[in-house]
Amino acid sequence: MAFYQAGTSAGALIGPLLFTAEQAPEYHPAIGGVLGVFVAMMVLLGVQIANLMWLNKKQEKRRIANGKSGVIVDRSMTTNVNVDSKTQEAEVLGERAEVLDLTDKENDEFVYVY
């Protein structure tokens, strides 16, 4: 939320500097600047998704090294009520881990959602 507020404030400050009267009526440099920011945002979104996927794979390797199932299903993000034995086991493990006050790095059952 803080990044959103900072981005909004930065945009409010930079916007009038990009769109100047000398560029009217086409505003080509300003539109190019705005387009550049949108492209950079999409690239950063892709980088963040790749980072979360990598962190999930890293957590999966930690779970396997600790003798647990590598796959954990986060039922809080699904509406499916049919549960198989693998999911029930993961859910029970998750409930025990919820009680402990662990960070995402300490809890090997933590799954990043993207």
XYZ file of C-alpha atoms in Angstrom:
114
model
C 0.000 0.000 0.000
C 2.869 2.345 0.748
C 4.333 1.763 -2.738
C 0.963 2.584 -4.290
C 0.772 5.844 -2.357
C 4.370 6.700 -3.246
C 3.688 5.967 -6.925
C 0.571 8.119 -6.908
C 2.460 10.997 -5.323
C 5.369 10.628 -7.745
C 2.960 10.588 -10.688
C 1.228 13.720 -9.425
C 4.600 15.469 -9.216
C 6.041 14.246 -12.527
C 2.871 14.531 -14.646
C 2.894 18.324 -15.011
C 6.610 18.229 -15.809
C 6.083 15.719 -18.650
C 3.148 17.467 -20.306
C 4.366 20.977 -21.140
C 2.672 23.645 -23.251
C 5.532 23.610 -25.793
C 4.637 20.033 -26.766
C 0.957 20.802 -27.437
C -1.168 19.439 -29.072
C 0.601 16.089 -29.756
C 2.634 15.704 -26.530
C 4.837 13.012 -28.160
C 7.661 13.099 -25.557
C 5.181 12.970 -22.673
C 3.208 10.098 -24.170
C 6.492 8.272 -24.790
C 7.438 8.793 -21.146
C 4.098 7.458 -19.907
C 4.359 4.479 -22.265
C 7.879 3.817 -20.968
C 6.619 3.767 -17.385
C 3.856 1.290 -18.293
C 6.334 -0.990 -20.093
C 8.698 -0.834 -17.102
C 5.777 -1.690 -14.808
C 4.915 -4.769 -16.896
C 8.555 -5.895 -16.873
C 8.705 -5.489 -13.088
C 5.467 -7.448 -12.744
C 7.026 -10.307 -14.706
C 10.158 -10.144 -12.557
C 8.043 -10.287 -9.381
C 6.083 -13.314 -10.622
C 9.329 -15.090 -11.553
C 10.742 -14.242 -8.113
C 7.697 -15.676 -6.321
C 7.830 -18.832 -8.444
C 11.530 -19.248 -7.584
C 10.835 -18.711 -3.871
C 8.044 -21.330 -3.978
C 10.426 -23.840 -5.598
C 13.013 -23.053 -2.915
C 10.410 -23.639 -0.164
C 9.384 -26.909 -1.844
C 13.004 -28.124 -1.752
C 13.197 -27.194 1.955
C 10.019 -29.175 2.677
C 11.378 -32.225 0.870
C 14.690 -31.907 2.745
C 12.700 -31.818 6.015
C 10.892 -35.037 5.072
C 7.569 -33.405 4.213
C 5.515 -33.479 1.047
C 6.837 -31.032 -1.533
C 3.374 -30.017 -2.712
C 1.185 -27.986 -0.375
C -2.251 -26.916 -1.512
C -3.391 -23.565 -0.150
C -7.092 -24.222 0.286
C -7.763 -20.671 1.402
C -7.333 -19.537 -2.213
C -9.668 -22.124 -3.780
C -13.378 -22.836 -3.599
C -13.024 -26.570 -4.214
C -14.388 -28.550 -1.285
C -13.279 -31.975 -2.541
C -10.186 -32.949 -0.630
C -7.901 -35.889 -1.249
C -5.589 -37.464 1.317
C -2.580 -35.421 0.151
C -4.443 -32.139 0.615
C -5.764 -33.148 4.029
C -2.238 -33.903 5.176
C -1.046 -30.538 3.892
C -3.934 -28.788 5.603
C -3.178 -30.430 8.945
C 0.481 -29.452 8.659
C -0.546 -25.895 7.790
C -2.801 -25.624 10.828
C 0.043 -26.582 13.143
C 2.356 -24.095 11.458
C -0.234 -21.327 11.796
C -0.056 -21.504 15.573
C 3.681 -20.868 15.578
C 4.904 -17.312 15.155
C 7.164 -17.915 12.142
C 8.163 -15.695 9.250
C 7.848 -16.808 5.650
C 11.557 -17.702 5.631
C 11.316 -19.780 8.821
C 8.098 -21.625 7.924
C 8.865 -24.195 5.222
C 5.117 -24.676 4.679
C 4.637 -21.077 3.567
C 3.489 -20.686 -0.046
C 3.627 -17.402 -1.951
C 0.480 -16.677 -3.966
C 0.776 -14.903 -7.303
